[in-house]
mmCIF file of C-alpha atoms in Angstrom:
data_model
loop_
_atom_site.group_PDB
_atom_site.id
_atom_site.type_symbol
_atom_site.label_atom_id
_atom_site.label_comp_id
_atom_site.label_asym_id
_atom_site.label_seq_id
_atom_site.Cartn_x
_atom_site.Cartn_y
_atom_site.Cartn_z
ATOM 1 C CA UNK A 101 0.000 0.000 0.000
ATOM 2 C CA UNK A 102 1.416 3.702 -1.229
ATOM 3 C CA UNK A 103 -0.167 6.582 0.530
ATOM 4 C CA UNK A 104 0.897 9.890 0.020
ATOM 5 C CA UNK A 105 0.436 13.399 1.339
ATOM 6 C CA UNK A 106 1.328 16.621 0.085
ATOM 7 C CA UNK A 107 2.649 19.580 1.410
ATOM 8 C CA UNK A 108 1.237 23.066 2.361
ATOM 9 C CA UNK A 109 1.953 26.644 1.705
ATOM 10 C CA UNK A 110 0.463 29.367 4.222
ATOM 11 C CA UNK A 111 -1.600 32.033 2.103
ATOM 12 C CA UNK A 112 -3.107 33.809 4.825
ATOM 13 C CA UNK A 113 -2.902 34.559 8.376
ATOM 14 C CA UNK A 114 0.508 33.703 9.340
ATOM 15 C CA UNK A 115 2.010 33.870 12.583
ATOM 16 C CA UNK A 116 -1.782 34.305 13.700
ATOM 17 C CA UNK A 117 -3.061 30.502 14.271
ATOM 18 C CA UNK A 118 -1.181 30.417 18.377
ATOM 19 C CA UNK A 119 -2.844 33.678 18.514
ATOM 20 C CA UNK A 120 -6.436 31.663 17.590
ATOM 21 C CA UNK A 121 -7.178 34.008 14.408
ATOM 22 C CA UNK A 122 -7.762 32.243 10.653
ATOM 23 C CA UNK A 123 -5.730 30.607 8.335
ATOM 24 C CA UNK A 124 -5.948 30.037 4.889
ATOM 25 C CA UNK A 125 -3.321 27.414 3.521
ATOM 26 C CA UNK A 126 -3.160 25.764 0.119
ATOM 27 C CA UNK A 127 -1.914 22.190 -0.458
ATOM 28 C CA UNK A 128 0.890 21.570 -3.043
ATOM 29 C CA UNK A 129 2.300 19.506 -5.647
ATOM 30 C CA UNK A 130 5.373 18.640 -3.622
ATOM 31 C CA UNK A 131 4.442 15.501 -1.595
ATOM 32 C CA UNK A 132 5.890 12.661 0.719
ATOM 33 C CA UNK A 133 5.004 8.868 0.033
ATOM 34 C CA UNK A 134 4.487 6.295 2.610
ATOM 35 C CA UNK A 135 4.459 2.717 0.632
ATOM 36 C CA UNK A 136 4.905 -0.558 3.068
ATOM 37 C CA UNK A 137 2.706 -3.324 4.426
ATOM 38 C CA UNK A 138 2.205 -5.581 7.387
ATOM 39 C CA UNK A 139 5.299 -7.782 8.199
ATOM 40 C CA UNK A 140 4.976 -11.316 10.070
ATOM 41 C CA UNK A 141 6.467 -10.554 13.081
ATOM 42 C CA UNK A 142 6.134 -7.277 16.003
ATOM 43 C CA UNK A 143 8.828 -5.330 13.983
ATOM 44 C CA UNK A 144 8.065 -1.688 12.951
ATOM 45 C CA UNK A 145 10.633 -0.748 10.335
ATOM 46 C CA UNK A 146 10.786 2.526 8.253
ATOM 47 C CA UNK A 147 13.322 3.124 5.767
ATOM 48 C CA UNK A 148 13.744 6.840 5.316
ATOM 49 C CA UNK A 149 16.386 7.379 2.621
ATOM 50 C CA UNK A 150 15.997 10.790 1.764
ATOM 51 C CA UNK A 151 17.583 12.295 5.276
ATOM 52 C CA UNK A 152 19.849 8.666 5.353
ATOM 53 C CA UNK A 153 18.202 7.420 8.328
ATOM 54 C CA UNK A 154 16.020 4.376 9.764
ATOM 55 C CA UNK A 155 13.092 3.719 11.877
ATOM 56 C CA UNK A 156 13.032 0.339 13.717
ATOM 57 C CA UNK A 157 10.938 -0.262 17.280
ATOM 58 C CA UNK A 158 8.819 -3.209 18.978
ATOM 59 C CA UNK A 159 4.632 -2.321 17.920
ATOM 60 C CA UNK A 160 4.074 -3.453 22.512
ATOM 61 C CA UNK A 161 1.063 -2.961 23.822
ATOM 62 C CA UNK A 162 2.506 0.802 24.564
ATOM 63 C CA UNK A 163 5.322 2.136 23.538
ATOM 64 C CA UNK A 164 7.416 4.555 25.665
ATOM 65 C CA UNK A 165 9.327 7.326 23.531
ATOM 66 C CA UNK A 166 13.088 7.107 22.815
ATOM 67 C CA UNK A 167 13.442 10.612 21.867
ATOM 68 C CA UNK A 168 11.948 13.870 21.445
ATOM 69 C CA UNK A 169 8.932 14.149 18.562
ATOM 70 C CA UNK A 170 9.105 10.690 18.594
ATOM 71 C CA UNK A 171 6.127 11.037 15.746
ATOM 72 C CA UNK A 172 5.776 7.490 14.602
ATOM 73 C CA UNK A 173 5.768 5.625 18.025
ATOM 74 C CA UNK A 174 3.457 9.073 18.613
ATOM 75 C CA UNK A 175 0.689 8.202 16.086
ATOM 76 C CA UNK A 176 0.513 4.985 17.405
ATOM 77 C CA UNK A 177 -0.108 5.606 20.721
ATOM 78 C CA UNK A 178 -2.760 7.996 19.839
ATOM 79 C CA UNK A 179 -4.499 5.530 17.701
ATOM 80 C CA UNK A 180 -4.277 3.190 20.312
ATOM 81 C CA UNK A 181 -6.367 5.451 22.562
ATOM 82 C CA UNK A 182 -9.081 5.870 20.104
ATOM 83 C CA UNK A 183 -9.342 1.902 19.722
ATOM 84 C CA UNK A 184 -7.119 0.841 16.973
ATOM 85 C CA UNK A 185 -5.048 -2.308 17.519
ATOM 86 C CA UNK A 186 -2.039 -2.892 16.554
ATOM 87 C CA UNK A 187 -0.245 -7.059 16.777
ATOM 88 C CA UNK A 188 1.689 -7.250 14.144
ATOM 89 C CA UNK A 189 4.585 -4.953 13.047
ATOM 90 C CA UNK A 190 5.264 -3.075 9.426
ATOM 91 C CA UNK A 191 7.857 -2.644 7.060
ATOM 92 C CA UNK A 192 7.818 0.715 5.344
ATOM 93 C CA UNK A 193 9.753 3.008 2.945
ATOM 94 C CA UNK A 194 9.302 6.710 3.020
ATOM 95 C CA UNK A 195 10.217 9.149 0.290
ATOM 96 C CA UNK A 196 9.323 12.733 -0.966
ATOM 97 C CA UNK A 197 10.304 16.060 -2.833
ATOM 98 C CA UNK A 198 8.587 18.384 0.322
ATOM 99 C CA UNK A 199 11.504 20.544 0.917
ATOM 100 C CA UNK A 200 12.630 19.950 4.234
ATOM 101 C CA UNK A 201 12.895 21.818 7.538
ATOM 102 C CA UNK A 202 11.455 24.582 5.114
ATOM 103 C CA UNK A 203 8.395 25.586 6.268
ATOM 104 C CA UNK A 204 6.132 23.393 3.744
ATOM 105 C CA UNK A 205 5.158 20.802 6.608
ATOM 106 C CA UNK A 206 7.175 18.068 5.776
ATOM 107 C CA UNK A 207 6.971 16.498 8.873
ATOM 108 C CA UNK A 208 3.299 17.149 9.323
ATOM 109 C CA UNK A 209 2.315 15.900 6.233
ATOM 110 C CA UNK A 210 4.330 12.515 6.878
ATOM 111 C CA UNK A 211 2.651 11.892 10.335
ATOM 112 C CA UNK A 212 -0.314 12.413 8.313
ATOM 113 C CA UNK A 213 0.449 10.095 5.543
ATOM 114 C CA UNK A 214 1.974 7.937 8.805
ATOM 115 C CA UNK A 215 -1.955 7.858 10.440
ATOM 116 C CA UNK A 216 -3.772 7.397 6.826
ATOM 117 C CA UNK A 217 -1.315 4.309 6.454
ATOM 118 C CA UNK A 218 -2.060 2.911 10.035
ATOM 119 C CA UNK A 219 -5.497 3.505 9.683
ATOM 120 C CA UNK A 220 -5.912 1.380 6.910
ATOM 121 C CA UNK A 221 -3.723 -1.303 8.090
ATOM 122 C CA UNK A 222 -4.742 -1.943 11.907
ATOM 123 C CA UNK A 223 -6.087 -5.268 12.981
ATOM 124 C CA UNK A 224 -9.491 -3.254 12.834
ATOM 125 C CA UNK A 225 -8.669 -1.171 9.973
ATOM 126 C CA UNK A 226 -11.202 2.347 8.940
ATOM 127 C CA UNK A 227 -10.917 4.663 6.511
ATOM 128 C CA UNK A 228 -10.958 8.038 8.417
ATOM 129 C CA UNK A 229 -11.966 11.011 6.840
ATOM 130 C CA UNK A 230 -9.412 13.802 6.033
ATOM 131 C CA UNK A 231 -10.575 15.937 9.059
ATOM 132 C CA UNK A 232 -9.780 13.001 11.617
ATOM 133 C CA UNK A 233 -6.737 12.412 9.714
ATOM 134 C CA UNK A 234 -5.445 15.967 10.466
ATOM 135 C CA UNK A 235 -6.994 16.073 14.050
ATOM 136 C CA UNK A 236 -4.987 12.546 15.039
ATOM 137 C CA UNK A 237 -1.660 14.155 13.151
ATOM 138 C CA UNK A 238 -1.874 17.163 15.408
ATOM 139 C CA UNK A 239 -2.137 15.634 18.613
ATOM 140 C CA UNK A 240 0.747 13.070 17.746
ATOM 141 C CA UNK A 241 3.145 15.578 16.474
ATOM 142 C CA UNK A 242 1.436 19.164 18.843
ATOM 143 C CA UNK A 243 -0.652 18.101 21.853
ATOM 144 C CA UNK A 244 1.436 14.644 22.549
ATOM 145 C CA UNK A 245 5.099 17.088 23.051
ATOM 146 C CA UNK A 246 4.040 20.408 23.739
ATOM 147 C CA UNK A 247 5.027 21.997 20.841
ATOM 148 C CA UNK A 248 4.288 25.526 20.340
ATOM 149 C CA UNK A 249 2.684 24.936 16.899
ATOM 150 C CA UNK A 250 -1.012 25.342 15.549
ATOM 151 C CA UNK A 251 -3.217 22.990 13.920
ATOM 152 C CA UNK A 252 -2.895 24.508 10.046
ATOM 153 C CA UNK A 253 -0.069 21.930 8.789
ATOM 154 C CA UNK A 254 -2.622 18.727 9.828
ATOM 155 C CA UNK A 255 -5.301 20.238 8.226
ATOM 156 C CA UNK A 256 -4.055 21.102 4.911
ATOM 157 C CA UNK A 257 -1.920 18.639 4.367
ATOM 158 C CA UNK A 258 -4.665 15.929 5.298
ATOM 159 C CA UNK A 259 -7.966 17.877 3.563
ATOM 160 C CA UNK A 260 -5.848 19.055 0.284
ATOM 161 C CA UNK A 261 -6.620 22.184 -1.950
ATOM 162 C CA UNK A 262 -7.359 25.298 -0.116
ATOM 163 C CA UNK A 263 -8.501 25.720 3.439
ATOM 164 C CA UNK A 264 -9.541 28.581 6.187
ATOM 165 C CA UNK A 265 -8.896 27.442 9.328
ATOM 166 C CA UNK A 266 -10.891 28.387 12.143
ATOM 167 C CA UNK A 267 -9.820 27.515 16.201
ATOM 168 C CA UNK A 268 -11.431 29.532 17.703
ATOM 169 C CA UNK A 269 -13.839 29.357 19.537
ATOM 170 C CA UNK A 270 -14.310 25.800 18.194
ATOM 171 C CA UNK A 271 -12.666 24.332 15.363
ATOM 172 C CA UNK A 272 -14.456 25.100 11.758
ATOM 173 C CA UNK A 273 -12.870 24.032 8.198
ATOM 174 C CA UNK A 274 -14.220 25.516 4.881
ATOM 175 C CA UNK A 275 -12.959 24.119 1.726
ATOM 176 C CA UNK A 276 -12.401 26.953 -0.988
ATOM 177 C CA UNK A 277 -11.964 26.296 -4.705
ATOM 178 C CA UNK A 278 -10.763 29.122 -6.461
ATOM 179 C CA UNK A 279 -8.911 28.334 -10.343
ATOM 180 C CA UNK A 280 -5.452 29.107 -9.247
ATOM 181 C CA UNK A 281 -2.541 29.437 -11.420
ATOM 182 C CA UNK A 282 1.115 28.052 -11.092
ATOM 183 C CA UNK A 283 2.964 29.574 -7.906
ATOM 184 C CA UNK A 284 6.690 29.103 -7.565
ATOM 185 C CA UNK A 285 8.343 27.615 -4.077
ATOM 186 C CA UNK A 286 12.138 29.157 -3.195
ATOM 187 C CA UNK A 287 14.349 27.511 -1.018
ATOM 188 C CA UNK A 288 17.028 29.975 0.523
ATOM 189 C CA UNK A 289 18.283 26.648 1.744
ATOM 190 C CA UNK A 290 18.929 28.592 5.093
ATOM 191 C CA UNK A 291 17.962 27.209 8.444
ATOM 192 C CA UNK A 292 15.273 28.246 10.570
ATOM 193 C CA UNK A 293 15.212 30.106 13.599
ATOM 194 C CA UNK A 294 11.462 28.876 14.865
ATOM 195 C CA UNK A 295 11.856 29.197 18.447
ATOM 196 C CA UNK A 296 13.617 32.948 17.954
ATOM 197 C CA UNK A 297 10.757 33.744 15.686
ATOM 198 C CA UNK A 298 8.288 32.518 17.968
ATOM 199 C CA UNK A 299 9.691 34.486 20.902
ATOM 200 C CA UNK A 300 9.342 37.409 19.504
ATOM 201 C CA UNK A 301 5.900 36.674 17.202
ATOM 202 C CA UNK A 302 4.023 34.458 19.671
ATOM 203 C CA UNK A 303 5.223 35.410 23.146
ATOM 204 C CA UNK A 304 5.966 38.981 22.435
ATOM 205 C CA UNK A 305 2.835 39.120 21.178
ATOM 206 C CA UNK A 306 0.503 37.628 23.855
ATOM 207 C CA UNK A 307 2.571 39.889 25.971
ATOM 208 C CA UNK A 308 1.283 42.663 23.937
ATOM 209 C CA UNK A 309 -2.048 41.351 24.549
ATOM 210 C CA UNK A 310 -1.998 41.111 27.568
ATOM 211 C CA UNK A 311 -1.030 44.687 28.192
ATOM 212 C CA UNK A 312 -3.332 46.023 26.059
ATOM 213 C CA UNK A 313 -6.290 44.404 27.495
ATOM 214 C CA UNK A 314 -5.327 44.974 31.296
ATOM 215 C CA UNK A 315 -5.725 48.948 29.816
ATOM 216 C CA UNK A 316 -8.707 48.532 28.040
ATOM 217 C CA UNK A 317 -11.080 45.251 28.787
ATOM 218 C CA UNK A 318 -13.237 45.844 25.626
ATOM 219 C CA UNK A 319 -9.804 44.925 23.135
ATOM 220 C CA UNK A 320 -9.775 41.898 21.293
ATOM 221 C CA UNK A 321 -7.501 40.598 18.717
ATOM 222 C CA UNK A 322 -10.263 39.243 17.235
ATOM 223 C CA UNK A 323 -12.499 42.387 16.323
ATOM 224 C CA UNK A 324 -10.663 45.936 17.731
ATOM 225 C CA UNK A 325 -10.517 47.705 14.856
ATOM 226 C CA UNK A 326 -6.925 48.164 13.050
ATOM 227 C CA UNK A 327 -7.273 52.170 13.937
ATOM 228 C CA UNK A 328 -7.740 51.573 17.155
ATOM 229 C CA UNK A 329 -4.021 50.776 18.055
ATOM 230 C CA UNK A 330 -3.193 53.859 18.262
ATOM 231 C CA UNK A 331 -5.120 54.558 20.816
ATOM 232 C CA UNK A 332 -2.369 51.980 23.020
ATOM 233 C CA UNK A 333 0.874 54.357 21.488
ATOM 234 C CA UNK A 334 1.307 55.682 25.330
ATOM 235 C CA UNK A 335 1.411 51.912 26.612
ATOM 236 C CA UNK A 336 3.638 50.669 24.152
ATOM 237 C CA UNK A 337 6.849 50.800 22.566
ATOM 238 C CA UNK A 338 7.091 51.669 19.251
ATOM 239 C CA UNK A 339 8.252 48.294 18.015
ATOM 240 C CA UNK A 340 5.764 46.264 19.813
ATOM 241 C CA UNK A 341 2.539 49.229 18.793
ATOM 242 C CA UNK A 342 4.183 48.262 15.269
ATOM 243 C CA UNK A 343 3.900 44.296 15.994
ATOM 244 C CA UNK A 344 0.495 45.028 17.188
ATOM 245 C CA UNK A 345 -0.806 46.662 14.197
ATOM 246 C CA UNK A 346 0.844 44.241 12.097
ATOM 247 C CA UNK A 347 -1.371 41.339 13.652
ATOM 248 C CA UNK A 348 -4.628 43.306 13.610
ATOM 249 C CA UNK A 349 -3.748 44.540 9.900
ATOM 250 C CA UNK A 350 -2.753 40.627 8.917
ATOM 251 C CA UNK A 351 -6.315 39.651 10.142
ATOM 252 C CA UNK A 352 -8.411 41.902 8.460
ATOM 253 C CA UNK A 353 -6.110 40.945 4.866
ATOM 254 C CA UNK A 354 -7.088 37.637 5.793
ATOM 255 C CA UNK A 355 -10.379 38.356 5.164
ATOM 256 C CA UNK A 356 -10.230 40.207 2.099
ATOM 257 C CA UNK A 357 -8.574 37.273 1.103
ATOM 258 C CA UNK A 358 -10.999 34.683 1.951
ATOM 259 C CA UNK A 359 -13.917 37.189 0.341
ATOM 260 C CA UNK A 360 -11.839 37.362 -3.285
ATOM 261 C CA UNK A 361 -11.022 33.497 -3.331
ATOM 262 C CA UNK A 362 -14.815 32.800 -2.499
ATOM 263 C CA UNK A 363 -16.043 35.755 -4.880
ATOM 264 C CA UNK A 364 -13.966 33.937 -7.771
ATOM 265 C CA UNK A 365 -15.829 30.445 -7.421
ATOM 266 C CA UNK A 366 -18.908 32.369 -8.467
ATOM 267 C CA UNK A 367 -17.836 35.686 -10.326
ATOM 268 C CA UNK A 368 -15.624 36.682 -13.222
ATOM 269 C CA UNK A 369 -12.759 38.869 -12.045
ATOM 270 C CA UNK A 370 -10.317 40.151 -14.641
ATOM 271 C CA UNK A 371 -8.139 41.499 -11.936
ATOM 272 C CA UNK A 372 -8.480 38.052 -9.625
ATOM 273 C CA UNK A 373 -4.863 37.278 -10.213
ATOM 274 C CA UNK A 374 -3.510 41.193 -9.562
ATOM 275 C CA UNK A 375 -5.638 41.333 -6.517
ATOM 276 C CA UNK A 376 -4.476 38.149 -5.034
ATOM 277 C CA UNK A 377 -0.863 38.460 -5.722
ATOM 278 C CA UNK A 378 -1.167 42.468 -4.091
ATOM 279 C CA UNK A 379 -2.821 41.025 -0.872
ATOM 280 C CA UNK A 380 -0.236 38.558 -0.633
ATOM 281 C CA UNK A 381 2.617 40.816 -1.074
ATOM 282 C CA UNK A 382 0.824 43.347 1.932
ATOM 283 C CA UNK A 383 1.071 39.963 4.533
ATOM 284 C CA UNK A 384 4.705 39.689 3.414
ATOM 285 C CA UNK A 385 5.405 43.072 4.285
ATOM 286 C CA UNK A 386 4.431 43.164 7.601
ATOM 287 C CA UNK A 387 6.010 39.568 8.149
ATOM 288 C CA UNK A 388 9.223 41.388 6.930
ATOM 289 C CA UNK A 389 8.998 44.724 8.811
ATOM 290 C CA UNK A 390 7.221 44.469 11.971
ATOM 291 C CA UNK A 391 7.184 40.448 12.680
ATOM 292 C CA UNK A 392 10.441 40.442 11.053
ATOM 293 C CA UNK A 393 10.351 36.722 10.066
ATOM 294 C CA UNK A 394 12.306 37.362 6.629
ATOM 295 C CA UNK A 395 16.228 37.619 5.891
ATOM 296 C CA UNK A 396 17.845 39.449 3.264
ATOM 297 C CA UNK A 397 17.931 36.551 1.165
ATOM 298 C CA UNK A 398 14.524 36.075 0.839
ATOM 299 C CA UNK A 399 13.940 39.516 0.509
ATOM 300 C CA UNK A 400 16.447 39.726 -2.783
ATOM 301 C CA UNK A 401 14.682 37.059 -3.385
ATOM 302 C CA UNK A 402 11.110 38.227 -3.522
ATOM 303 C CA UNK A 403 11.980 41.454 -4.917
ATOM 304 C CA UNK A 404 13.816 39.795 -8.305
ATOM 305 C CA UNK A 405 10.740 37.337 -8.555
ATOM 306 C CA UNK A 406 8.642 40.602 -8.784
ATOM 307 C CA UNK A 407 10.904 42.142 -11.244
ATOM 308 C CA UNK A 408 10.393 38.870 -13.458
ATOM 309 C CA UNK A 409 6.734 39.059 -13.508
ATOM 310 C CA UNK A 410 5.338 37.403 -10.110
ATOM 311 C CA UNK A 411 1.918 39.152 -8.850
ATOM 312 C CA UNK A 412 3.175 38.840 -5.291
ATOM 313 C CA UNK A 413 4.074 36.165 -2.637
ATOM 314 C CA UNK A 414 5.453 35.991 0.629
ATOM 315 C CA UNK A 415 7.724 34.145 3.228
ATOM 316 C CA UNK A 416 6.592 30.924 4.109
ATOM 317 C CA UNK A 417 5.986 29.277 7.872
ATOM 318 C CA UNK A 418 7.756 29.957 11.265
ATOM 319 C CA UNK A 419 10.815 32.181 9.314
ATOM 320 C CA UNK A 420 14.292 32.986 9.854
ATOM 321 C CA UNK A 421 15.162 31.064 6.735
ATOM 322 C CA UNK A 422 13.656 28.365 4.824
ATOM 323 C CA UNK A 423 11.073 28.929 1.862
ATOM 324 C CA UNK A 424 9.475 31.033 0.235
ATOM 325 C CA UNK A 425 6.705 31.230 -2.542
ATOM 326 C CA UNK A 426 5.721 33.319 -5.154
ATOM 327 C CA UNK A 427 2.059 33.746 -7.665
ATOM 328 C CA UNK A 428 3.503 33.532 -10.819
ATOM 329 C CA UNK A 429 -0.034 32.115 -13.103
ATOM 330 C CA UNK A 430 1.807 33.487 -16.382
ATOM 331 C CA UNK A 431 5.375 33.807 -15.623
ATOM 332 C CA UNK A 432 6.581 30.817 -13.741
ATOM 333 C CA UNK A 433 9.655 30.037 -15.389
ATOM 334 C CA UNK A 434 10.716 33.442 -15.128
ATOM 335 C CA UNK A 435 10.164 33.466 -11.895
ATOM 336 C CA UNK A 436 11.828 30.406 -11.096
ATOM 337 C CA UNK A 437 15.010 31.429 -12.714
ATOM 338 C CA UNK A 438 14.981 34.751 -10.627
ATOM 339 C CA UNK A 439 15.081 32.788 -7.379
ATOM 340 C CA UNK A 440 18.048 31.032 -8.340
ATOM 341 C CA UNK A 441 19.824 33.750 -9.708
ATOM 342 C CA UNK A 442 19.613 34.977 -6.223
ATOM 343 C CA UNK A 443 20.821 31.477 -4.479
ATOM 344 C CA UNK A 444 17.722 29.531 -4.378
ATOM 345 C CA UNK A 445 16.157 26.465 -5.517
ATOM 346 C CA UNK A 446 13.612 26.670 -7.394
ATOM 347 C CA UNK A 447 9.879 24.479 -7.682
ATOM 348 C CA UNK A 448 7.114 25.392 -9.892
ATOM 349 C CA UNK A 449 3.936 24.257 -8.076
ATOM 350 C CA UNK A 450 0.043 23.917 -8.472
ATOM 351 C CA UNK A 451 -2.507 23.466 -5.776
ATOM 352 C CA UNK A 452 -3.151 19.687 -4.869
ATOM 353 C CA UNK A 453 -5.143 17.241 -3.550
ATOM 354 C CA UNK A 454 -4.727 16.366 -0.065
ATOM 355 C CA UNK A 455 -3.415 12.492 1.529
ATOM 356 C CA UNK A 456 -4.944 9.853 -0.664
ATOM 357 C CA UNK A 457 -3.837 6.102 -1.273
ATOM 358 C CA UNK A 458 -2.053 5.742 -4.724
ATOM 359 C CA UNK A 459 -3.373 3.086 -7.320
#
């Protein structure tokens, strides 16, 4: 059995999930394969030869971890709890063109291929739908360790296409299905710095929060009007009033964004594509200046991709390094060879399907 499971770009509302605002993320055409079956014996062994490394542990009745994000033992504790049994180990091979340690979910969406292949192969096997598929991923990979990170990876990687997110105050998933064209992926091939991003985006932010509301008990992140903030300039700083608007400014962009991708499943829009790529570009520029996730890298490289005919685009995930992507529907190649002009690598990519089993 081959499952597979793409990856995800963030369109809208990033570095705003831990804060409980929207998301909307798009699947992509870079995925990660899961192919294996059921072995004769209690073994669990998972060839990973794309990072040169190997999976191999006892399926026990429960299985203690061995090291930290221990994912696959993870999952299968987790499906354990919800009744799945489990006698008889696997033998697996795992292999996929998701850049990784990017900010594309590479890990996410292989503990989501990971559950969609357990699933299937338990002693009690189900077919779950996407939904539970990106719930289960979550709490092996989030809720199981503690991690700091939100629920949009699961989701889009498991559902597919495009998503908005909602976690607040309960969890809500709308499929969209706008006609996107071709976007292009950059890899500055520079590390991330998640957890000094998230000190600064998360914490520094709920901080913010926090200061704001002991001030003023009618604020919320969640409706106080952008114009508003200014009304806080005596409380705060002048970097963290700028952070501040920066959040309230991404939200409301968010929404123009959801209201032009939903307007285009029913409406002709000759300026869909200019629209898009502008709103896009406005995120990226307060990720850059004011939540200061970017480098200069991925600035140059932004900037050349709009010189070359991209619409807009933005950094991609936590920051500090990793990918970027670009809206490129007539330009792509272009594009592409303006990333790598300025030291990246280069995919062309389409909006995909999310995990399925392969024929």
């Amino acid at each position: 059995m081959k499952i597979s499971t793409p990856g995800r770009i963030c369109l809208f509302g990033e570095h705003q999930d831990y804060l409980g605002l929207p998301t909307i993320a798009a699947a992509i055409s870079r995925r990660i394969s899961i192919e294996g079956a059921p072995s004769d014996d209690d073994q669990v062994i998972i060839d990973l030869p794309d990072i040169n490394q190997k999976e191999q542990f006892s399926i026990h009745r429960t299985l203690p971890y061995a090291k930290d994000r221990d994912y696959f033992r993870s999952t299968i504790n987790i499906l354990r709890r919800r009744g799945f049994i489990f006698t008889k180990g696997f033998r697996c091979h795992v292999h996929g063109n998701i850049p990784i340690n990017s900010g594309t979910s590479s890990s996410s969406a292989l503990i989501v291929a990971w559950a969609n292949f357990l699933t299937r192969n338990a002693d009690n096997p189900a077919e779950l739908t996407p939904k539970e598929l990106g719930e289960i991923a979550n709490e092996a990979e989030v809720l199981e360790f503690g991690e700091p990170g939100g629920m949009m990876d699961h989701y889009s990687t498991a559902i597919g296409n495009i998503i908005y997110l909602e976690s607040t105050p309960k969890i809500y998933v709308e499929g969209l299905k706008p006609q996107l064209g071709a976007f292009v992926l950059g890899d500055s091939q520079q590390p991330k710095d998640t957890l000094g991003i998230l000190a600064r985006c998360r914490y520094g932010m709920e901080a913010i929060i926090q200061k704001v509301s002991a001030y003023d008990s009618s604020f919320s992140i969640f409706t106080t009007p952008l114009a508003q903030a200014n009304d806080y300039s005596s409380l705060l700083s002048s970097d963290e009033l700028g952070l501040l608007k920066a959040n309230l400014e991404d939200r409301d962009i968010l929404q123009e964004g959801k209201k032009l991708l939903l307007d285009s499943q029913n409406t002709q829009n000759a300026d869909f594509d200019a629209q898009l790529g502008q709103l896009l570009y406005r995120h990226f520029a307060n990720l850059r200046d004011h939540k200061r996730t970017s480098t200069d890298k991925i600035n140059r490289m932004i900037e050349a991709s709009m010189k070359a005919g991209a619409l807009g685009g933005k950094i991609n995930g936590s920051g500090g390094g990793g990918c970027m992507f670009m809206y490129a529907p007539t330009q792509a190649e272009a594009v592409a060879e303006a990333i790598r002009s300025e030291g990246g690598i280069a995919y062309i990519i389409h909006v995909d399907s999310g995990t399925r089993l392969e024929a």
